[in-house]
Short mmCIF file of C-alpha atoms in Angstrom, two decimals:
data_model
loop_
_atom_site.label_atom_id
_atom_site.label_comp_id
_atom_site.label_asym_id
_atom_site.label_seq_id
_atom_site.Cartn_x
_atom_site.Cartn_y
_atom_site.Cartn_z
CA UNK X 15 0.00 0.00 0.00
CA UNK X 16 0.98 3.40 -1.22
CA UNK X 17 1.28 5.77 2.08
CA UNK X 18 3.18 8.35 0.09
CA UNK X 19 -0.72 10.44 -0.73
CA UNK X 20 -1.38 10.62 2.70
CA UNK X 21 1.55 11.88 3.99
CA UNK X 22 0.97 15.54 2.96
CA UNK X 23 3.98 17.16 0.79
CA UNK X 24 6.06 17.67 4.28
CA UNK X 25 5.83 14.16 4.62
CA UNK X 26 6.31 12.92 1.50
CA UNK X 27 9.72 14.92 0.75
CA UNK X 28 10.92 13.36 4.05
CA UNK X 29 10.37 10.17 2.95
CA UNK X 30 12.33 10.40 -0.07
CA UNK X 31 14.79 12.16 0.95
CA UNK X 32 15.45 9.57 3.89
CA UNK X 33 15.18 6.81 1.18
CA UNK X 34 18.05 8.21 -0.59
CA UNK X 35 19.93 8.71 2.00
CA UNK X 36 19.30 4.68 3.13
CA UNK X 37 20.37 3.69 -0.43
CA UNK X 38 24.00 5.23 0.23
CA UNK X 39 24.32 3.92 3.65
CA UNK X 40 23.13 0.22 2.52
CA UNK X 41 26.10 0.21 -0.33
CA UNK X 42 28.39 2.11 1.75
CA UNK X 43 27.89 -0.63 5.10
CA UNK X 44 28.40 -3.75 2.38
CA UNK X 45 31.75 -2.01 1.21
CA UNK X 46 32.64 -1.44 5.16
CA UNK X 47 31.61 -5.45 5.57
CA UNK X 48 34.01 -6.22 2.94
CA UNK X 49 36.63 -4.62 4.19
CA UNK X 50 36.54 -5.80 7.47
CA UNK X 51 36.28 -9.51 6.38
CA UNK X 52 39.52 -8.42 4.50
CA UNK X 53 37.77 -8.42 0.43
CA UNK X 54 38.41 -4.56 0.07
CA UNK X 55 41.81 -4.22 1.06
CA UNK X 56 44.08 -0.91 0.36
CA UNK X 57 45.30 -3.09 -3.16
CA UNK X 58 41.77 -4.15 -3.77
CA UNK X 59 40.13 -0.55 -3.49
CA UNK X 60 43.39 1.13 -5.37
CA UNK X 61 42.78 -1.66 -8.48
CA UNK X 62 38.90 -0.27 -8.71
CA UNK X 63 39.58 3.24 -8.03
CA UNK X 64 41.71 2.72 -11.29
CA UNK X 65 38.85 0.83 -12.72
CA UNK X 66 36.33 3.79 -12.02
CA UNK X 67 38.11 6.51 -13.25
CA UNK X 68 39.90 4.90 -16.38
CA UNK X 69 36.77 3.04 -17.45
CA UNK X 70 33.18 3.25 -15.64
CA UNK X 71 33.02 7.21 -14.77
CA UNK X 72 34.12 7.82 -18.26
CA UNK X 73 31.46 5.71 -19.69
CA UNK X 74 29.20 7.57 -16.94
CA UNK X 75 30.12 10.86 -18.41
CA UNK X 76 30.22 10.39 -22.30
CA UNK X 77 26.54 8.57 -22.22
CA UNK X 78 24.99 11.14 -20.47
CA UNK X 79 26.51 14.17 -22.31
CA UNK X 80 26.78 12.27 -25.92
CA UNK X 81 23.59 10.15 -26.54
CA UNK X 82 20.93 12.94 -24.74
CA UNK X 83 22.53 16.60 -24.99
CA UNK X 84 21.43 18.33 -28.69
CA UNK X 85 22.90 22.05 -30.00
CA UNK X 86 19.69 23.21 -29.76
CA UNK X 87 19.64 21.70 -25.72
CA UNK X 88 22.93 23.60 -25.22
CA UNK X 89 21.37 27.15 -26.29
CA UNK X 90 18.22 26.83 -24.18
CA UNK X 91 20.58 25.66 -21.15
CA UNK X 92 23.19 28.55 -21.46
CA UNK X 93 22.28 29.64 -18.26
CA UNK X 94 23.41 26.48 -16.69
CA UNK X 95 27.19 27.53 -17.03
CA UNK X 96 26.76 31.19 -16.07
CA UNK X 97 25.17 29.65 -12.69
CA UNK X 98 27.94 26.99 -12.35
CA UNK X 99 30.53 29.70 -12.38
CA UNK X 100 29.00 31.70 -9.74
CA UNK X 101 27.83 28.52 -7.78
CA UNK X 102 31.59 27.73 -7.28
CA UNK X 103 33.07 31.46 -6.84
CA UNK X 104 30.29 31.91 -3.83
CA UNK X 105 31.21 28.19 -2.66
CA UNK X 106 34.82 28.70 -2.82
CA UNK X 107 34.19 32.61 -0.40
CA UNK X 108 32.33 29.96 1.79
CA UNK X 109 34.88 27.93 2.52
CA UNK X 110 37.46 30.79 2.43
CA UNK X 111 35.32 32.20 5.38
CA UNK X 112 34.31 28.83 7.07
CA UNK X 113 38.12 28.09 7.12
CA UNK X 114 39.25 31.32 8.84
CA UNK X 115 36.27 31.59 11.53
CA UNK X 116 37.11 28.29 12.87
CA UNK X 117 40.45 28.29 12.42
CA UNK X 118 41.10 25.58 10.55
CA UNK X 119 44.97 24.56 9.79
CA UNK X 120 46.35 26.34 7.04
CA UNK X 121 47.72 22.89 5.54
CA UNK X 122 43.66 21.64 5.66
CA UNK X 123 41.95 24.41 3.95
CA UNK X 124 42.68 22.84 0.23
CA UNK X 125 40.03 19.82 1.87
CA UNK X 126 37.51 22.70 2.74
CA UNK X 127 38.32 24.28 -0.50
CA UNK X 128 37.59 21.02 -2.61
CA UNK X 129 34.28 19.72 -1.02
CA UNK X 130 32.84 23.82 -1.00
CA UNK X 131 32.98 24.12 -4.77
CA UNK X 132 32.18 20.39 -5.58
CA UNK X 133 28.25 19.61 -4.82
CA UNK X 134 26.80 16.18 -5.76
CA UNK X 135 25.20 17.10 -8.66
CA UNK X 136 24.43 13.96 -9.42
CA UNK X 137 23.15 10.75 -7.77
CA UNK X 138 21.39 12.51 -4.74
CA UNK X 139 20.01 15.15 -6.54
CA UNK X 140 18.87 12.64 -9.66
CA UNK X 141 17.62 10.18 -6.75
CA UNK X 142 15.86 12.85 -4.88
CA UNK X 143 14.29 14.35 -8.03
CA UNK X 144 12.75 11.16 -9.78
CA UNK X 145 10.79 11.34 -6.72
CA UNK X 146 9.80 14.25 -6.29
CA UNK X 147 8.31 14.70 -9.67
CA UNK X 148 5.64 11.58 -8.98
CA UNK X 149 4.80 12.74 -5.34
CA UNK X 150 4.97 17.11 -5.07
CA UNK X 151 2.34 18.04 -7.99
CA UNK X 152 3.43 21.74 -6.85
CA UNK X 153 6.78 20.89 -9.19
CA UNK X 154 3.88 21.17 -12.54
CA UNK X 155 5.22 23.65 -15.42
CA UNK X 156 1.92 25.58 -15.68
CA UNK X 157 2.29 27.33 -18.83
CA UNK X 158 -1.07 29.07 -20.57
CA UNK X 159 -3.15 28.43 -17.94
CA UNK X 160 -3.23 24.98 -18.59
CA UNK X 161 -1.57 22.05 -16.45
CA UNK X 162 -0.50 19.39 -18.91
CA UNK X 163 2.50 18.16 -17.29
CA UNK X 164 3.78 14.83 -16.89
CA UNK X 165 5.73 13.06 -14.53
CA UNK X 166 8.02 11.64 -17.21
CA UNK X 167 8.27 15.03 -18.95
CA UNK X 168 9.43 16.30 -15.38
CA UNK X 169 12.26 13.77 -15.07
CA UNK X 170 13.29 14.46 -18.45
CA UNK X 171 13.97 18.29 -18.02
CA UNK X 172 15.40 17.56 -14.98
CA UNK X 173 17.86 14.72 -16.41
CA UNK X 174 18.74 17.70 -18.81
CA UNK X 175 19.71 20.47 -16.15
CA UNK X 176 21.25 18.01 -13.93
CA UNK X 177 23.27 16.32 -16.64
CA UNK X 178 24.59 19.82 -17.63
CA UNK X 179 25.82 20.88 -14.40
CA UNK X 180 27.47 17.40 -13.72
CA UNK X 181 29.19 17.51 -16.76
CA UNK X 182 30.74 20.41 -15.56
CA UNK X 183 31.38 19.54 -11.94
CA UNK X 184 33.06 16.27 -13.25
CA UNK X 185 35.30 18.58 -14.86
CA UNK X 186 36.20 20.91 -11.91
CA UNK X 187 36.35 17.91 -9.54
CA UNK X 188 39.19 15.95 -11.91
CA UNK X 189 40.71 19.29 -12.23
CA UNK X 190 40.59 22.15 -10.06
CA UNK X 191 39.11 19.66 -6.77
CA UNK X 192 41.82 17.41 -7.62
CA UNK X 193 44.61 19.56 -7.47
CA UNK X 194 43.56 21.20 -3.92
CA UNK X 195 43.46 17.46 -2.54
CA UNK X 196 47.32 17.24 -3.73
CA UNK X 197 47.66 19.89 -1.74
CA UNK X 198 46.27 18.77 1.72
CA UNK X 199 48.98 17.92 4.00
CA UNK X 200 48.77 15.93 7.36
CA UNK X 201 47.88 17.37 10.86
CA UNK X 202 51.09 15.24 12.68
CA UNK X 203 53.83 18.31 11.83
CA UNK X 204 51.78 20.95 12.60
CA UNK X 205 51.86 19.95 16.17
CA UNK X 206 55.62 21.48 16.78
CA UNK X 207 55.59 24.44 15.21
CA UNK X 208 57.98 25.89 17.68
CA UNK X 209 60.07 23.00 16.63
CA UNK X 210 60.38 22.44 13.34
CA UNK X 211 61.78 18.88 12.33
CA UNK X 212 64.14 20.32 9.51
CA UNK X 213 66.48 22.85 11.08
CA UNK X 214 68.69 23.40 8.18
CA UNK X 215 68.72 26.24 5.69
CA UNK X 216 67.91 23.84 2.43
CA UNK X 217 64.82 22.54 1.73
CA UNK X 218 64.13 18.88 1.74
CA UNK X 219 64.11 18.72 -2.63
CA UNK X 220 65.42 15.24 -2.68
CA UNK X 221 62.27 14.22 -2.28
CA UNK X 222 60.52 17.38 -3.39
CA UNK X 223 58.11 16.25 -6.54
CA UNK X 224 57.77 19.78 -7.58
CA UNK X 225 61.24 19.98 -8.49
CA UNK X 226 62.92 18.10 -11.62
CA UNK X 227 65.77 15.10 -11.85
CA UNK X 228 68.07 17.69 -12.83
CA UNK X 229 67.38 20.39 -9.99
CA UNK X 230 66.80 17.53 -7.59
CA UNK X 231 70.28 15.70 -8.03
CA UNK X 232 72.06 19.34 -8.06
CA UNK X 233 70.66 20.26 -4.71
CA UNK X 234 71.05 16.85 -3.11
CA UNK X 235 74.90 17.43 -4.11
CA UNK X 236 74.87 20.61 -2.76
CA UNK X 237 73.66 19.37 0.89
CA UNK X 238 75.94 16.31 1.08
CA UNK X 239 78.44 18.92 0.36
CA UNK X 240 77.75 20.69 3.65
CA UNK X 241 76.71 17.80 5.33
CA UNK X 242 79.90 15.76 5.47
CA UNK X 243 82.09 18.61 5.15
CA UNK X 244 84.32 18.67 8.55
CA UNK X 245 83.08 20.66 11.48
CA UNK X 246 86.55 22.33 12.27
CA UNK X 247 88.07 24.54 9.74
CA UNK X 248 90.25 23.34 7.30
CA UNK X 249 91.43 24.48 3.77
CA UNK X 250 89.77 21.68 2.51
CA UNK X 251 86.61 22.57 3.83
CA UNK X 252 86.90 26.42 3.52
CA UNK X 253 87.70 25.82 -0.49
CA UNK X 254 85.19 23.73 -0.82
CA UNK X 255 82.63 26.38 0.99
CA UNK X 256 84.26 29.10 -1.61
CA UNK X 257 83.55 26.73 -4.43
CA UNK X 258 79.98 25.85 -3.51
CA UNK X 259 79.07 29.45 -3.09
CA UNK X 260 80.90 30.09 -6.16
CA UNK X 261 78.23 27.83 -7.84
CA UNK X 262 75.44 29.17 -5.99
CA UNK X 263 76.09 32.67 -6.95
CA UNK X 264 77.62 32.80 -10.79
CA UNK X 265 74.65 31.77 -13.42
CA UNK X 266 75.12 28.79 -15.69
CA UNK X 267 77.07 29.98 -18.66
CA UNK X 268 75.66 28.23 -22.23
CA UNK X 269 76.82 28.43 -25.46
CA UNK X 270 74.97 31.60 -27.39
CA UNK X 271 73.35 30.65 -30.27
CA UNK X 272 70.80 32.46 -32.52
CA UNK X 273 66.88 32.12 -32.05
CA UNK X 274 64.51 33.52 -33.70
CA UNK X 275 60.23 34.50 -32.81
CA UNK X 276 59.01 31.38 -34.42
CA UNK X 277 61.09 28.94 -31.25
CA UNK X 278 60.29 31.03 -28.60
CA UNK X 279 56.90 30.76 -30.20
CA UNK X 280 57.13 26.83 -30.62
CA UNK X 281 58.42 26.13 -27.17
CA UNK X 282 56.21 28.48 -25.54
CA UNK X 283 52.90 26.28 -27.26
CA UNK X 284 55.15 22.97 -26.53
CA UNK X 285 54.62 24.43 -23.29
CA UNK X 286 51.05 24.69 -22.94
CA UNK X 287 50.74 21.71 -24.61
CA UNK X 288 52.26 19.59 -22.48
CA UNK X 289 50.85 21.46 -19.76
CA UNK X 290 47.38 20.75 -21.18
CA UNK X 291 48.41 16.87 -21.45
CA UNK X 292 49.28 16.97 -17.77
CA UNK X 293 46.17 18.51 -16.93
CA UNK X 294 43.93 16.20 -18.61
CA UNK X 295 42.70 12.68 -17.42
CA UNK X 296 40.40 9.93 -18.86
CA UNK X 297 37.10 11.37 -17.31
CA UNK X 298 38.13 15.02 -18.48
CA UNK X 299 38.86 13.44 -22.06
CA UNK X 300 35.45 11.43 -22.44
CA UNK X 301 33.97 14.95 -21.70
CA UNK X 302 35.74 16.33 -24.58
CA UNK X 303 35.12 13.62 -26.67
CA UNK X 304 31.45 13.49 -26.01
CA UNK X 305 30.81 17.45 -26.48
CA UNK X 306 32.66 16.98 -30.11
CA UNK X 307 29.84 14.55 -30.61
CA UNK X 308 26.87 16.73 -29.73
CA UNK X 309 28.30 19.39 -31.88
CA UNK X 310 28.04 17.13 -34.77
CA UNK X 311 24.64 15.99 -35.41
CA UNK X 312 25.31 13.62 -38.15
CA UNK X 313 27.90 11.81 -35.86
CA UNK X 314 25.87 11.74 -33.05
CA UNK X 315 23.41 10.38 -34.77
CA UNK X 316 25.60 7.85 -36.18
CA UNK X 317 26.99 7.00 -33.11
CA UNK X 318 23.59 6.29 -31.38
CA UNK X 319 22.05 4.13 -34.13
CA UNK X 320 24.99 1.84 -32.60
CA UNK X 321 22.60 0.06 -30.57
CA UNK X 322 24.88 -2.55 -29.25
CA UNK X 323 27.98 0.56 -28.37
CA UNK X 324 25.14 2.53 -26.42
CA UNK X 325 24.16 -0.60 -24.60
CA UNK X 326 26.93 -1.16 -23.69
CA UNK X 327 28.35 2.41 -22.69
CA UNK X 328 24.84 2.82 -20.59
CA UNK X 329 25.96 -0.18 -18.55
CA UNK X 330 29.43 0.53 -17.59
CA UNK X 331 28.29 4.32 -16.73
CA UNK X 332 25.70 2.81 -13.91
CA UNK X 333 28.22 0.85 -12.10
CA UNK X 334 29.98 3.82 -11.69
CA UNK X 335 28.68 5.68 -9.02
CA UNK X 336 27.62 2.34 -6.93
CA UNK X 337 31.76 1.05 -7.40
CA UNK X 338 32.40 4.48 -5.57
CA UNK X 339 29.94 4.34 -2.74
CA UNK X 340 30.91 0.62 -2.23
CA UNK X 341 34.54 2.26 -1.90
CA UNK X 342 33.83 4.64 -0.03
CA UNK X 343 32.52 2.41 2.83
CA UNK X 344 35.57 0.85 2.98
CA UNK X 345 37.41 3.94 3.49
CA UNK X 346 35.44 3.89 6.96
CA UNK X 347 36.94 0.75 8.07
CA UNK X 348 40.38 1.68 7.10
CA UNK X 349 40.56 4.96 8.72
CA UNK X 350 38.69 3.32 12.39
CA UNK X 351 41.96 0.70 11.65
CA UNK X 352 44.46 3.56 11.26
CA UNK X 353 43.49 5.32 14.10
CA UNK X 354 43.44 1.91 16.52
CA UNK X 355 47.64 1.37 14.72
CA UNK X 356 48.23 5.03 15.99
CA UNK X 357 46.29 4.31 19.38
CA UNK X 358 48.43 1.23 19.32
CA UNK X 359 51.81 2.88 18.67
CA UNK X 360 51.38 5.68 21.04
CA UNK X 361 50.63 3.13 23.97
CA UNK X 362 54.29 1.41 23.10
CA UNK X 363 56.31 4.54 23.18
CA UNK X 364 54.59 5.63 26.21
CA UNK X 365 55.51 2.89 27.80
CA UNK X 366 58.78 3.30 26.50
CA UNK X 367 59.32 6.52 27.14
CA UNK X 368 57.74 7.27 30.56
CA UNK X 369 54.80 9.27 31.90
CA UNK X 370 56.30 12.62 30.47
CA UNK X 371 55.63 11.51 26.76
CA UNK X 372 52.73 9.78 27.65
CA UNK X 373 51.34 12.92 28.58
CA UNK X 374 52.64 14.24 25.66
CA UNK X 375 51.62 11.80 22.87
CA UNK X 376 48.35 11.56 24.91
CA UNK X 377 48.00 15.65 24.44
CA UNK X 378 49.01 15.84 20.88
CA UNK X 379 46.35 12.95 19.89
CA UNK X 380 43.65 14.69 21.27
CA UNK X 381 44.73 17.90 19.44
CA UNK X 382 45.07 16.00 16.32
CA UNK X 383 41.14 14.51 16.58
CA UNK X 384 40.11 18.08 17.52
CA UNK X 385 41.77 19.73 14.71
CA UNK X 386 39.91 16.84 12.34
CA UNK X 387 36.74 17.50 13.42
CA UNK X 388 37.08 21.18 12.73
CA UNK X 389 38.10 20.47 9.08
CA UNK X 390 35.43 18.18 9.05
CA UNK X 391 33.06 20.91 10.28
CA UNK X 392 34.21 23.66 7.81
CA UNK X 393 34.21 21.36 4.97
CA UNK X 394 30.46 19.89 5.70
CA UNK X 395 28.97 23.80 7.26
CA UNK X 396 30.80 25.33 4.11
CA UNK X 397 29.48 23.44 1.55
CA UNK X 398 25.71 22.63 2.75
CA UNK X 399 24.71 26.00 5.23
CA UNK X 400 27.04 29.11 4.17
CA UNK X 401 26.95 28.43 0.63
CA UNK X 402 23.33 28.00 0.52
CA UNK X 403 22.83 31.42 3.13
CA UNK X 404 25.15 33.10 0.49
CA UNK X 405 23.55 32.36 -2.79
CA UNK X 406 19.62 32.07 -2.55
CA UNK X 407 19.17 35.83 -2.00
CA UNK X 408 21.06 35.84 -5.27
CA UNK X 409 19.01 32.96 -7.07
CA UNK X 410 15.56 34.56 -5.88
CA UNK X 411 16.60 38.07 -7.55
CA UNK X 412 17.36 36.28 -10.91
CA UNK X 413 14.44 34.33 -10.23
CA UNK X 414 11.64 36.71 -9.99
CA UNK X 415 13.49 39.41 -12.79
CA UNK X 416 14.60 37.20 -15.54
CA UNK X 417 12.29 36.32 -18.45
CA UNK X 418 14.18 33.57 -19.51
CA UNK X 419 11.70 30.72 -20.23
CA UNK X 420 14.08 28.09 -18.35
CA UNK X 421 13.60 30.09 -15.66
CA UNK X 422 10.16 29.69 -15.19
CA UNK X 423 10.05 25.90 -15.43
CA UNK X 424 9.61 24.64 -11.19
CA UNK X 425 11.56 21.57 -11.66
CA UNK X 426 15.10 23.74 -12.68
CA UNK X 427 14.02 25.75 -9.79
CA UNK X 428 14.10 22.87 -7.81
CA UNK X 429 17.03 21.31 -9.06
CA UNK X 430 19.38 24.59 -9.25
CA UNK X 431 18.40 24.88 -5.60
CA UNK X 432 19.33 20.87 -4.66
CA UNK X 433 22.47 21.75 -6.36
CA UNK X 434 23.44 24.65 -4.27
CA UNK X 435 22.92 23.21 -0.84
CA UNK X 436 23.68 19.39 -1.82
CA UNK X 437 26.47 17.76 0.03
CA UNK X 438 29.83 17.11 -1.23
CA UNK X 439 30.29 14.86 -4.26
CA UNK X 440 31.10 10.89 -3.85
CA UNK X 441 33.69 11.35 -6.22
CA UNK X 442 36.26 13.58 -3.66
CA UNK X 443 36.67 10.28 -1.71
CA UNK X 444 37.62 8.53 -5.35
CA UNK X 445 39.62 11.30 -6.15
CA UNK X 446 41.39 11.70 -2.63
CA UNK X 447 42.83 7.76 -2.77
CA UNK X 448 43.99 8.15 -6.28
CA UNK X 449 46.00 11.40 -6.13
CA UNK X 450 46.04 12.48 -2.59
CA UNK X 451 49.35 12.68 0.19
CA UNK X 452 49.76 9.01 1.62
CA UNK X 453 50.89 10.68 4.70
CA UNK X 454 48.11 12.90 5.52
CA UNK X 455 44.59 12.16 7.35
CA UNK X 456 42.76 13.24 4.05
CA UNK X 457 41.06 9.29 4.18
CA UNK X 458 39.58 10.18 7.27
CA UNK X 459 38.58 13.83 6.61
CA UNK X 460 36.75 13.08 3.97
CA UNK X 461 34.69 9.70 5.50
CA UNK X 462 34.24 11.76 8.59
CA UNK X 463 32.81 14.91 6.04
CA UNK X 464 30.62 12.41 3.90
CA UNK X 465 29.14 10.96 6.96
CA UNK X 466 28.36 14.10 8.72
CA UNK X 467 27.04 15.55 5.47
CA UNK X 468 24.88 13.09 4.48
CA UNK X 469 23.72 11.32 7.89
CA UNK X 470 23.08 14.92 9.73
CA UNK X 471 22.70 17.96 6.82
CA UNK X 472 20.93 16.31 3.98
CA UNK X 473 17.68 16.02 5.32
CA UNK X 474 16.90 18.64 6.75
CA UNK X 475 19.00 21.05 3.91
CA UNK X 476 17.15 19.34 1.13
CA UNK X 477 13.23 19.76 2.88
CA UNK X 478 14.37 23.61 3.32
CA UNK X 479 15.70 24.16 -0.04
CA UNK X 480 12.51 22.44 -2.02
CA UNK X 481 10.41 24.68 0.20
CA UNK X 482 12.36 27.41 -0.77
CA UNK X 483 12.35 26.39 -4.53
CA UNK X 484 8.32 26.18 -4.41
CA UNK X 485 8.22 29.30 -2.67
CA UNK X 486 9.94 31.12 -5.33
CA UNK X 487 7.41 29.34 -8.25
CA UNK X 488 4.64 30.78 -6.06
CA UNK X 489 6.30 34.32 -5.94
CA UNK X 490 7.09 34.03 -9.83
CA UNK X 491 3.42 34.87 -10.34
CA UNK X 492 3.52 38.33 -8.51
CA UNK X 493 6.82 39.34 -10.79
CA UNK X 494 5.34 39.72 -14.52
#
C-alpha cells in the first residue's frame, strides 16, 4: 500500500529524501563489511579506483553528455554555465570564510576548499528528483493556464539540467578539486611548530616532486656537500665552501646561439601543450570527446544508431557511481583501523618513554582529533549551510526578474536549488585515494565529512531548499 498520498507534501519529501539517503548507507555498510572480512583491502580498493576513473566514470560521463545533450539543448541551457561559475566562486568565499572563523589549519583548507565548490550534482540530486516529480504536484510547469504536465516530462527536463551541471562539476572535480586534494597535507607536523623537524637552511628537494631530476640531483649534491664537510676549519673545507658558493652565486654559462620568434613561439605552445596533457585525465577526455559529438549531429546520430555501443556504454556508466559508494565504505573501516595502529603505537612509546611523553603523545592525539573535526566541520557547514545562506538571496533576484523561459520551469528551480545546498560529491573520496598525500589524514577527513554531510545535513537542507524552490514558483506569479 501506497502511504506516500497521505503523507501531505512535508511528509512525502521526508520520505524520499530519507530513502536516498538509506540507499548510500546500505552500499556504503556492504563495502565497510568487505573490508573488514579483508575483500576490500588498500590493493583491492586502489585496483577499482583505477577501474572507475579509467573506465566506468568515463562511460558515466560520455553517455549522459553524448547520446541525450542536442545544439539546440545547449542554447536553451546557457544559463546552466553562467550559474555553475557563480555557484563555485560563492562556494569557494564559503569555505574561504568557514576556514578562517574556525580556524582551521592552514595545511587543511585545500580539503575545505575542494568539497565547497564540488556539490553532488548527481546521484542525490537525480535520486531525490525522480521522486519528487511523482509525489509534489506543486513541481507542474503551468504554462497558458493549462496544467499538462507529466511526470516523465518532469524527469526528463530535470535529467537535462542536472546532466549539464554534472558535466561540468566532473570537470572541476578531476581538475581544479583534484589539485587542492594534492595539496592537503597531514595534521602530525603541525603539532611542533615551535620545533620544526628540519632545522637546516635547504629545503628537503630530494624528495621534493615539484622539483625536476636535474634540480633535484644538483641540490642533493649541494647538501651532502655541507653535510659531510668537517666541522673544524680546514682548507679543505673552507675551499670547498668558496667553491659551492661560487656555484650558488655565478649563473650557468651556455653556449649563445641564434633564435629567432618562431622557437620562442614553438616552445612556448610545446609548453602549454604539455601542460594541457598533464592537466587532462580519462574522465576530463570522455567529456571532450562526447561534447565533439553533440556538436556534430550527423555523428551523433551515427553514433547512437549503434545500438549494441550505447548498450553497452549505458551499462558501464551505472556501475559507476555504486563502485564508488561501495569504496567509499571501505574507506570507513580503514581509517577506524588507522586510528586503533596510531592508538596502538602511542601506547608502546609511552611505555617506552615514561609518563612525560605519555602525557605528551596523549595531548598531541587529542589535538590531532580536535583539529579533524574542525576540518570536518568547515568542509560539511561550508558546503551545505554558508553556501546555501550566500547564494539564494542571489538565485531569488534572478528568479523573480529574468524572463528567460528556463527560468520559469519549477523543476530547474528545484534542481538549481538541490544543487546549491547538496552535500559534497562521492567522487572527492575517489579522487582523494587516487592522487592524494599518503601521509596525511585526508582518508579520514573526507569519511568523517561524507558521513556528517549526508547522515546529519541532507535532510533537513534538502526539505528547506525544495520549500524554498516552491516558494519562489509561487512568488514568480507576482513578478510579470
Amino acid at each position: 500500500m501506497n502511504l506516500l498520498p497521505e503523507l501531505g507534501p512535508i511528509g512525502r519529501l521526508v520520505i524520499v529524501t530519507i530513502s536516498c539517503i538509506l540507499q548510500i548507507v546500505a552500499v556504503s555498510g556492504m563495502g565497510y563489511i568487505m573490508a573488514q572480512v579483508g575483500v576490500l583491502d588498500r590493493r583491492m580498493q586502489s585496483k577499482l579506483n583505477k577501474l572507475n576513473v579509467s573506465v566506468l566514470t568515463p562511460a558515466l560521463l560520455f553517455g549522459k553528455i553524448a547520446f541525450y545533450l542536442t545544439p539546440q539543448r545547449l542554447k536553451e541551457l546557457a544559463i546552466v554555465p553562467v550559474g555553475f561559475l557563480c555557484v563555485s566562486v560563492i562556494s569557494a568565499l564559503a569555505a574561504a570564510v568557514t576556514s578562517r572563523l574556525l580556524h582551521v589549519l592552514p595545511g587543511q583548507r585545500n580539503f575545505v576548499m575542494a568539497c565547497s565548490i564540488t556539490p553532488n550534482s548527481n546521484t542525490l540530486p537525480v535520486a531525490l528528483i525522480s521522486s519528487l516529480v511523482y509525489s509534489v504536484p506543486e513541481l507542474h510547469w503551468v504554462e497558458n493556464g493549462q496544467d499538462s504536465d507529466q511526470p516523465e516530462h518532469m524527469f526528463g527536463r530535470a535529467l537535462t539540467y542536472l546532466v549539464m551541471f554534472s558535466t561540468l562539476g566532473t570537470v572541476q572535480r578531476w581538475s581544479i578539486a583534484a589539485k587542492l586534494l594534492e595539496g592537503v597535507k597531514g595534521i602530525s607536523n603541525a603539532y611542533y611548530i615551535s620545533d620544526p623537524p628540519n632545522r637546516s637552511g635547504f629545503r628537503d628537494d630530494v624528495t621534493d616532486p615539484l622539483i625536476d631530476d636535474h634540480h633535484r640531483s644538483k641540490y642533493a649534491d649541494r647538501n651532502s656537500i655541507l653535510i659531510h664537510a668537517p666541522t673544524t676549519s680546514s682548507p679543505l673545507r673552507s675551499e670547498l665552501l668558496a667553491e659551492e658558493a661560487e656555484e650558488m652565486d655565478t649563473p650557468p654559462v651556455h653556449d649563445p646561439q641564434p633564435r629567432g620568434m618562431a622557437y620562442s613561439v614553438g616552445k612556448y605552445a610545446n609548453k602549454l601543450w604539455h601542460a594541457f596533457l598533464d592537466f587532462m585525465t580519462v574522465p576530463l577526455w570522455a567529456a571532450l570527446l562526447s561534447f565533439v559529438i553533440v556538436l556534430l549531429p550527423s555523428l551523433q546520430n551515427f553514433v547512437k544508431s549503434m545500438d549494441p555501443f550505447v548498450d553497452a556504454i549505458e551499462q558501464l556508466g551505472q556501475c559507476s557511481v555504486p563502485m564508488s559508494i561501495l569504496v567509499l565504505g571501505s574507506y570507513f573501516h580503514d581509517s577506524e583501523e588507522a586510528e586503533s595502529n596510531a592508538t596502538n603505537d602511542r601506547s608502546m612509546m609511552s611505555a617506552e618513554d615514561g609518563l612525560h611523553d605519555e602525557q605528551e603523545h596523549a595531548a598531541k592525539a587529542e589535538w590531532e582529533k580536535r583539529m579533524t573535526r574542525r576540518t570536518i566541520i568547515a568542509a560539511s557547514t561550508s558546503r551545505m549551510i554558508v553556501t546555501p545562506l550566500l547564494m539564494l538571496p542571489l538565485v531569488a533576484y534572478v528568479f523573480l526578474t529574468n524572463d528567460t523561459k528556463v527560468v520559469g520551469d519549477p523543476v530547474f528551480i528545484a534542481c538549481a536549488c538541490l544543487v546549491i545546498g547538496s552535500p559534497p560529491a562521492l567522487t572527492l573520496a575517489q579522487i582523494s585515494r587516487q592522487r592524494g598525500d599518503p601521509s596525511s589524514n585526508l582518508e579520514a577527513l573526507i569519511s568523517g565529512t561524507i558521513f556528517v554531510s549526508y547522515l546529519f545535513l541532507t535532510g533537513p537542507v534538502t526539505v528547506l531548499l525544495v520549500f524554498f524552490a516552491l516558494y519562489i514558483d509561487k512568488m514568480q506569479a507576482l513578478f510579470p
